[in-house]
Amino acid sequence: MALLEIRDLHVGVENRGIIRGVHLNVNAGELHAIMGPNGSGKSTLSHVIAGKPGYEITGGQVLFRGENLLRMEPNERAAKGVFLAFQYPVDIPGVTTTNFLRAALNAQRKARGQQEFSTPEFLKRVREVAGSLNIPQDMLKRGVNVGFSGGEKKRNEILQMALFEPSLCLLDEIDSGLDIDALRTVASGINALRSPERAMIVITHYRRLLDHIVPDIVHVMSRGRIRKSGGKELALELEACGYAQFEDAA
Amino acid sequence: MPNLKTRPDGLRESPMKQVLAKADAERATGDVFAAARGRLPGVGLVAQIRARAFDVYKRAGLPHRRMEDWKYTDLRALIGEVLPLAPRPDAEALVRAKVSAKQVAADQAVKLVLVNGIFAPELSDIGRVENGVVVRSLREVLEDSATGAMAGLVLSTTSDSAISLNAAMATDGLVITVNDGNAVKRPIQIVHVATGSSVSTYTRSYLQLGKEAHAAIVESFVPAEGASGYQANDAMIALVGDEASLSYIRVAAAASDAVNISSAIIAVGARAKLDLFSMTCSGSISRYQGFITLTGEGTKLSANGVNLVRDKLHADTTIVVDHAVPHCTSREKFRAVIDDCGRSVFQGRIVVRPAARKTDATLTSRALLLSDQAEADNKPELEILADDVVCSHGATSGALDDTLLFYLRARGLSEKDAQMLLIKAFIGEAIEGITSENLRDFVTVETERWLQARR
């Protein structure tokens, strides 16, 4: 059984079809890249998997370890091991990063019937993980993403991913707004989290990210459907020919 | 000391006060005063001051919507009548009051308890009052002919009719003096407990903080079990000396069918520091009005507040900051959280007098609406009469941000927990200005109590 199975998914917003029949199987240990032009529906796909409200699911199924994901609240999905790294991580003034991380991690553990971490246990873990991602301690004391640079915000997303240890990571344009050095740091953080038990879906416009995070499978999405799937060489082909050929096929 | 007789003048006269016909119920107020007169402490000059104050009240009547300062809290419509004066608390009332006073006691604080408007020494920590601090009851001060000269100061009024009514009717309160240079270690907590039903109480306290003195005052309003439908009217007159530092925290939680009208008139001297924080977390009709005049140069004021409103309750916080002299800084942060059909009012006026150049004043007011029927009225005002000043104000109202909620839920927090976290963070912006960690926790506990009761 695939870790994630999407069958003929149709999604709309205000009666406008955004995803129009997506099929996708993702197995544990695999890293999939979804590429496509603006408005192709690739970010929407990640939002729908994570449970963002405001979308109408007009058809199809999304199964996670065989369970119907679409019926679960976003927090239930998180507790089951679904993680979405946001393209635009939000600022939450008044909530320190440490308090936020502890509340989130313990909520997930509680939902899974695991014991919540004590404060010292939690702090030890978060320090270890932050250290491995070169995240300074003072960043943890600040409000969530408040005053963080683009690179710091994305590193904070990877920090959460490392801390929560999800089985399915959805990385929505994790490369946007990053300079080349920040991109390298984020990519190495992601690579360090690749494991045979974990699947990742990387959503991006540009091949650049895929030089650092090498995918097993590349999908090209356009106008709400996956138009072509292939190996990592498909990304190179896209760079040479652009997305136009797939637009025509629509 | 700053001189209070230079009247804190943020208040406006009502142009309409003679014109309006008074309701029958209000006419009966005259009887309330006449009936209570024999029980009100002070003779001679004090009695004259009371009679004059009552005249001021009688001319204007209960504050109503045609008075600009009371536009959103029309007591004439909301209350209608002034209830008869509460009787002295009996032994049974004191027992009930003791339980409530204990529940709201701040850690380490020296507690001074007023029950139904009467000082209750048996419930108070009089023996723990520190050296350099003098605490007397208002009754004692007003009845002592040697201190009679203080009466004018203690019973001072403004054109505000609620304050005038308070001066006329005040039965008791606390008169606290902190000597020059004295740093008071423990917070002094004034606890107002209401035990009665369908009665009114009038308390008035006076604080004089000497030059270079430091103190923290906490004021709590709480009902005893079984208290209902009462009307509490309190006033605090405070003088903060030069280079003194005062932290003044107020938390008002009246019974859900009761009225609380509280006024503070504060004059602050030079190079002093005043941190004011006021929170209203229940009461059918609550109004807190603070009039702060900065009378000495180089003073720093922080005046923050929170209204937590649910059901059909109404909470009004009105703050007037009067920059009378140059080189003062004022910061105001107000937050309201409104659920169900609640209504929160915030009025914040900053007055910069012609002499007050180099004033630096900012005010932000934000309201969080948790239901479609919730209402927030925000009225920030700047009256700048001087050049070379930096002043700003901003006000916003809105619901919880869906993007923030989704972010938190995608990280594993339930919808309710995500909301709680965001509401706490929102309120926290006003609370974080309280410098003492101990008192910050005291306020936070009250906010959590309110949040936990959320359905």
mmCIF file of C-alpha atoms in Angstrom, chain A residues 51-52 73-75 78 83-84 86 90-91 93 95 100 103-104 107-108 157 160, chain B residues 403-404 406-415 417 421-422 424-426 429 432:
data_model
loop_
_atom_site.group_PDB
_atom_site.id
_atom_site.type_symbol
_atom_site.label_atom_id
_atom_site.label_comp_id
_atom_site.label_asym_id
_atom_site.label_seq_id
_atom_site.Cartn_x
_atom_site.Cartn_y
_atom_site.Cartn_z
ATOM 1 C CA GLY A 51 -6.560 20.261 5.228
ATOM 2 C CA LYS A 52 -6.668 23.992 4.578
ATOM 3 C CA GLU A 73 -9.299 17.960 10.775
ATOM 4 C CA PRO A 74 -5.924 19.554 9.941
ATOM 5 C CA ASN A 75 -4.647 18.807 13.456
ATOM 6 C CA ALA A 78 -0.667 16.531 11.608
ATOM 7 C CA PHE A 83 3.462 18.061 7.566
ATOM 8 C CA LEU A 84 3.135 21.069 5.286
ATOM 9 C CA PHE A 86 4.400 26.758 4.140
ATOM 10 C CA VAL A 90 3.043 33.314 9.202
ATOM 11 C CA ASP A 91 4.199 35.681 11.952
ATOM 12 C CA PRO A 93 3.550 38.044 17.660
ATOM 13 C CA VAL A 95 3.829 33.539 21.014
ATOM 14 C CA PHE A 100 4.628 27.312 19.994
ATOM 15 C CA ALA A 103 2.355 23.272 22.342
ATOM 16 C CA ALA A 104 2.326 21.789 18.837
ATOM 17 C CA ALA A 107 -0.664 18.283 21.036
ATOM 18 C CA GLN A 108 0.476 15.809 18.376
ATOM 19 C CA GLU A 157 9.804 25.358 8.897
ATOM 20 C CA GLN A 160 9.515 21.989 12.847
ATOM 21 C CA THR B 403 -4.239 31.919 7.954
ATOM 22 C CA LEU B 404 -2.783 31.961 11.469
ATOM 23 C CA PHE B 406 -4.651 27.105 9.814
ATOM 24 C CA TYR B 407 -0.924 27.354 10.444
ATOM 25 C CA LEU B 408 -1.408 26.354 14.079
ATOM 26 C CA ARG B 409 -3.867 23.596 13.235
ATOM 27 C CA ALA B 410 -1.558 22.222 10.571
ATOM 28 C CA ARG B 411 0.998 21.930 13.369
ATOM 29 C CA GLY B 412 -1.309 19.818 15.483
ATOM 30 C CA LEU B 413 -3.294 22.251 17.650
ATOM 31 C CA SER B 414 -7.038 21.739 17.825
ATOM 32 C CA GLU B 415 -9.202 24.579 16.588
ATOM 33 C CA ASP B 417 -6.421 25.462 21.323
ATOM 34 C CA LEU B 421 -3.156 30.568 21.787
ATOM 35 C CA LEU B 422 -3.908 33.445 19.421
ATOM 36 C CA LYS B 424 -3.637 34.886 24.650
ATOM 37 C CA ALA B 425 -0.994 36.310 22.380
ATOM 38 C CA PHE B 426 -3.319 39.153 21.445
ATOM 39 C CA GLU B 429 0.610 42.549 23.964
ATOM 40 C CA GLU B 432 3.652 42.487 28.739
#
